[in-house]
PDB file of C-alpha atoms in Angstrom:
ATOM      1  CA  UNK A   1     300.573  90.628 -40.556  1.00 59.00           C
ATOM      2  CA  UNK A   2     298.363  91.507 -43.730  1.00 71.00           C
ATOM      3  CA  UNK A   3     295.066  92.420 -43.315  1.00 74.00           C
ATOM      4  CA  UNK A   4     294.467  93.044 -47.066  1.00 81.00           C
ATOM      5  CA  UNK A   5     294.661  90.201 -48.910  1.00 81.00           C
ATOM      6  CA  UNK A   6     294.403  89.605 -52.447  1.00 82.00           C
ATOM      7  CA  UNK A   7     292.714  85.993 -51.299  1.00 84.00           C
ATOM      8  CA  UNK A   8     289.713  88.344 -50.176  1.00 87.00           C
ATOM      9  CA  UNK A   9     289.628  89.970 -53.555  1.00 91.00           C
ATOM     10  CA  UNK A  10     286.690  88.623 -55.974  1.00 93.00           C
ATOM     11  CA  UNK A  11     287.042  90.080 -60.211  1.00 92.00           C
ATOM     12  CA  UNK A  12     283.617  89.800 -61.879  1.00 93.00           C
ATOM     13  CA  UNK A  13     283.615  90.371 -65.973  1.00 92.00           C
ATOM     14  CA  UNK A  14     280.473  92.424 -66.890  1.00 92.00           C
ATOM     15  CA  UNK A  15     279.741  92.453 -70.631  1.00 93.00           C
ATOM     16  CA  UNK A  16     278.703  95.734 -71.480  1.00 92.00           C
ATOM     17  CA  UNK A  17     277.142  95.374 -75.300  1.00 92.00           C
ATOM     18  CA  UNK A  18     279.599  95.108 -78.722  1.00 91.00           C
ATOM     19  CA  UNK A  19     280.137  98.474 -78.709  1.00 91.00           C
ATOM     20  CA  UNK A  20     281.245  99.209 -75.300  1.00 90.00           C
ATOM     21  CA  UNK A  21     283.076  95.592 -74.409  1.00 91.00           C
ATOM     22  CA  UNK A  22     283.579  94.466 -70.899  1.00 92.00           C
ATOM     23  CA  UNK A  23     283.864  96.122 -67.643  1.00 94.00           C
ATOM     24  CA  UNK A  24     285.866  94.956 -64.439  1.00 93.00           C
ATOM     25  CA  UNK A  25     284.748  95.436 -60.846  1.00 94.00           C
ATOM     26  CA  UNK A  26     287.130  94.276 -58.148  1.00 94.00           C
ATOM     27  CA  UNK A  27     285.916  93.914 -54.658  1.00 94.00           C
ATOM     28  CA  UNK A  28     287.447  93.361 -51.304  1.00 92.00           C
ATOM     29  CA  UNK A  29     284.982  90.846 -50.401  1.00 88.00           C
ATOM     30  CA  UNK A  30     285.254  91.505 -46.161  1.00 86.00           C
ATOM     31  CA  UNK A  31     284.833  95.640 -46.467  1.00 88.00           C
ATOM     32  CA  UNK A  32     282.728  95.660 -49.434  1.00 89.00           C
ATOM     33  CA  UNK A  33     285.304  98.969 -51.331  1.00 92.00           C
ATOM     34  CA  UNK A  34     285.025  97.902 -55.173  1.00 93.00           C
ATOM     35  CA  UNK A  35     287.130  99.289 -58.110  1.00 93.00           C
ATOM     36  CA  UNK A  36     285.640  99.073 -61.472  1.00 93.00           C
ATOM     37  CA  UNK A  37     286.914 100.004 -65.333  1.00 93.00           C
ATOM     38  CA  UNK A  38     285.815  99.538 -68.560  1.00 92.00           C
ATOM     39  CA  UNK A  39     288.024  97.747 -70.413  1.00 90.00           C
ATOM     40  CA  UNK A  40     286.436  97.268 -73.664  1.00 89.00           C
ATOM     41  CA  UNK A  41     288.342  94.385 -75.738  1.00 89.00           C
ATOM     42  CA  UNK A  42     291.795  94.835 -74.098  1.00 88.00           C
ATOM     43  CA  UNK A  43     293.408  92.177 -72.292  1.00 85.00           C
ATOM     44  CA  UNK A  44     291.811  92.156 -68.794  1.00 86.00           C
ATOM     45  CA  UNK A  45     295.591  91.479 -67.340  1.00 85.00           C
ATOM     46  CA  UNK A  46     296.845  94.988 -68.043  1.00 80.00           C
ATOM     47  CA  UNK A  47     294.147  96.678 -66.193  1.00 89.00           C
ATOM     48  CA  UNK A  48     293.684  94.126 -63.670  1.00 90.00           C
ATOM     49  CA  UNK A  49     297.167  94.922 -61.820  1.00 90.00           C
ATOM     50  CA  UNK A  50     296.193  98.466 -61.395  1.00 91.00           C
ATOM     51  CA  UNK A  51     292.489  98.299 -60.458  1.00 92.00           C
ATOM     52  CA  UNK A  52     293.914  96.363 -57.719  1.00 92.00           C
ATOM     53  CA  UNK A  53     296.215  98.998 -56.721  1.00 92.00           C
ATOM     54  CA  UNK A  54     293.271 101.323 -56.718  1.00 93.00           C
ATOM     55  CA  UNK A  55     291.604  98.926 -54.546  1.00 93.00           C
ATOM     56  CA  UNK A  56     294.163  98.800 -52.078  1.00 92.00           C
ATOM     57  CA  UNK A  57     294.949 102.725 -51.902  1.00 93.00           C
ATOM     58  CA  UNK A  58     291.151 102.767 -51.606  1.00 93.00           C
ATOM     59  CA  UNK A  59     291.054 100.213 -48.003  1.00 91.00           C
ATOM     60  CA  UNK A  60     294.040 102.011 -47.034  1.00 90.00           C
ATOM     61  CA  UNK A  61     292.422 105.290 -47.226  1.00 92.00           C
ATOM     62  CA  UNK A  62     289.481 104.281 -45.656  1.00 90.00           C
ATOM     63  CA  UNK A  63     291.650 101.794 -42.920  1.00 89.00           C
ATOM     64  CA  UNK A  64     294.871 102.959 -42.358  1.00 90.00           C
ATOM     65  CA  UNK A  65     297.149 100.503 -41.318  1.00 87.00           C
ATOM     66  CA  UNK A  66     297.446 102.454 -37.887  1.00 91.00           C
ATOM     67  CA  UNK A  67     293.987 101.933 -37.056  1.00 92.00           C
ATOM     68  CA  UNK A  68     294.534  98.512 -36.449  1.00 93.00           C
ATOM     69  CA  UNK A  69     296.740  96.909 -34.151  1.00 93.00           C
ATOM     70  CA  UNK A  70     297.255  93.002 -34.017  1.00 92.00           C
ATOM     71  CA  UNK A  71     298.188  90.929 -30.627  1.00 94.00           C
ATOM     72  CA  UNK A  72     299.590  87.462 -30.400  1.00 94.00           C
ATOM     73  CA  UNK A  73     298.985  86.465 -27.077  1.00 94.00           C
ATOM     74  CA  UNK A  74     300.335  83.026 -25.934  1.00 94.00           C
ATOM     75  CA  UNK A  75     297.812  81.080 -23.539  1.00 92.00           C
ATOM     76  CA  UNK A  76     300.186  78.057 -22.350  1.00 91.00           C
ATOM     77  CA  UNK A  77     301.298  74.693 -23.226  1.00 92.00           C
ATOM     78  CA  UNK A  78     298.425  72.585 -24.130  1.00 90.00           C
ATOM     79  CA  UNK A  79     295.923  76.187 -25.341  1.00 90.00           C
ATOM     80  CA  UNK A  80     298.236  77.249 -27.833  1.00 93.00           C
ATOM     81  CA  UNK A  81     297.749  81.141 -29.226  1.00 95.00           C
ATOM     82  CA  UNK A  82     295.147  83.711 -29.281  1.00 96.00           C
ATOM     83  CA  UNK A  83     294.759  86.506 -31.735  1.00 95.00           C
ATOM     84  CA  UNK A  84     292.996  89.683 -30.915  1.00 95.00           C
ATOM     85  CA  UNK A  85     292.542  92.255 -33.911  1.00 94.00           C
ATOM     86  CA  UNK A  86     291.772  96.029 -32.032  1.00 94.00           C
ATOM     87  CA  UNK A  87     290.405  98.969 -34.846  1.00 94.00           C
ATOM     88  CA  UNK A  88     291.781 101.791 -31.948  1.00 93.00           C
ATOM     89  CA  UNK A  89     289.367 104.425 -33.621  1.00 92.00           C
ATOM     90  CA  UNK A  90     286.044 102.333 -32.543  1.00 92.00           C
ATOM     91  CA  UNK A  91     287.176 100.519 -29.810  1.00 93.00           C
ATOM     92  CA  UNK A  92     286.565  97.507 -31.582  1.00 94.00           C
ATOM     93  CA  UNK A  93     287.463  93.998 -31.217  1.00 96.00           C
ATOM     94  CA  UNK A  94     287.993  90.746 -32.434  1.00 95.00           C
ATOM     95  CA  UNK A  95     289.661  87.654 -30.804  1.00 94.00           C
ATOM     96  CA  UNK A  96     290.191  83.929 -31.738  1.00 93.00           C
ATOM     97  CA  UNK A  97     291.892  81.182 -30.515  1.00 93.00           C
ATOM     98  CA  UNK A  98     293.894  79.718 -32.821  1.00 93.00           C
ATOM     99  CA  UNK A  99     295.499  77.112 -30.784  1.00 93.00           C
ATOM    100  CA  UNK A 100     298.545  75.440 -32.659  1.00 93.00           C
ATOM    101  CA  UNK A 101     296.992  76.719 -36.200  1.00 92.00           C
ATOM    102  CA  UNK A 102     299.449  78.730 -38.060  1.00 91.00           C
ATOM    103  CA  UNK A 103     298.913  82.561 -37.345  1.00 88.00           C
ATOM    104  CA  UNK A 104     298.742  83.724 -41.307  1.00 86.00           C
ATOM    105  CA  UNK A 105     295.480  81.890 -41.557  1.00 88.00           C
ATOM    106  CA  UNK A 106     293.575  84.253 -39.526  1.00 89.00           C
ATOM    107  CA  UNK A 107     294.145  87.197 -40.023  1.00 85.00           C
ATOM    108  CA  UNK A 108     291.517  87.565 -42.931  1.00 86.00           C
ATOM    109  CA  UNK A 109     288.645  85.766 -41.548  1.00 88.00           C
ATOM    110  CA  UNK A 110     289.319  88.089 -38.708  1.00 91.00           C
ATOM    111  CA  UNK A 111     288.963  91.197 -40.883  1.00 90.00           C
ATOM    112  CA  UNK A 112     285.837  89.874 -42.238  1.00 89.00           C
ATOM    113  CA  UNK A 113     284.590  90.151 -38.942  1.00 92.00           C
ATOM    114  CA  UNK A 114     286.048  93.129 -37.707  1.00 93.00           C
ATOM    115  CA  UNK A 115     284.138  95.061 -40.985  1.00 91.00           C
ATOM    116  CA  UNK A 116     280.618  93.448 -40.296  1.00 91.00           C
ATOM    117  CA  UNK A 117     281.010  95.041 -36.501  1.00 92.00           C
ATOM    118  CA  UNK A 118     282.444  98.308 -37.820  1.00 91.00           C
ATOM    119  CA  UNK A 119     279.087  98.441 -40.056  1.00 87.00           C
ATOM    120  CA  UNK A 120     277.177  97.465 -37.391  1.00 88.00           C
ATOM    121  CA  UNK A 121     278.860 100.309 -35.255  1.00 81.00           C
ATOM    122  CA  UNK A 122     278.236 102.699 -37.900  1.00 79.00           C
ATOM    123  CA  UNK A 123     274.447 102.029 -38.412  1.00 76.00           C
ATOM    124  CA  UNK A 124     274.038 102.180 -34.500  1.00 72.00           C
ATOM    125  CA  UNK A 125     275.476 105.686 -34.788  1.00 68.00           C
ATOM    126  CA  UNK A 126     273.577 106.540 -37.160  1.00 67.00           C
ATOM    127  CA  UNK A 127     270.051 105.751 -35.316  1.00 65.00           C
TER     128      UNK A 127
END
């Protein structure tokens, strides 16, 4: 299951002035990481590709793929499925019933909750 996905990524063009060009910032909209480059007048394509690399290596970094685990629990005929996203480091978690909905739609709305209670567990610790 992905929790990074490039669905959750927003690109915004920043015009810098004619002598500098434009700069790209990519975000992952749930955590909030962002990857930026000038890019003057080149094609945005051939830096686009590896900002987003950046960005990932930068989540991944941050949220190791082992810091998450993902269940798929099955509730019974007529419930359908239940998701429950666990970040093992905080203790954290996140559940949804999903019912008969497809299991890839989830999993990103899910991580854009799991971040907002990972900041709020952060700024409680740090009170």
């Amino acid at each position: 299951m992905e929790l990074f996905s490039d669905e959750d990524i927003q690109i915004e063009r920043v015009w810098c002035g004619e002598s500098i060009g434009t700069k790209l910032v990519i975000q992952h909209s749930a955590s909030g990481i962002t990857a930026e480059r000038v890019i003057g007048f080149d094609d945005e394509s051939l830096h686009k590709q590896e900002l987003v690399a950046e960005l990932k290596q930068r989540f991944f970094t941050q949220f190791p793929n082992r810091a998450f685990i993902m269940e798929h629990l099955w509730r019974g005929p007529g419930k359908g499925a239940a998701l429950w996203l666990h970040h093992t480091p905080s203790g954290i978690k996140v559940g949804r019933v999903i019912g008969y909905d497809p299991v890839a739609r989830h999993p990103s709305g899910m991580m854009a909750e799991m971040m907002g209670r990972l900041r709020e567990h952060e700024t409680d610790r740090t009170e």
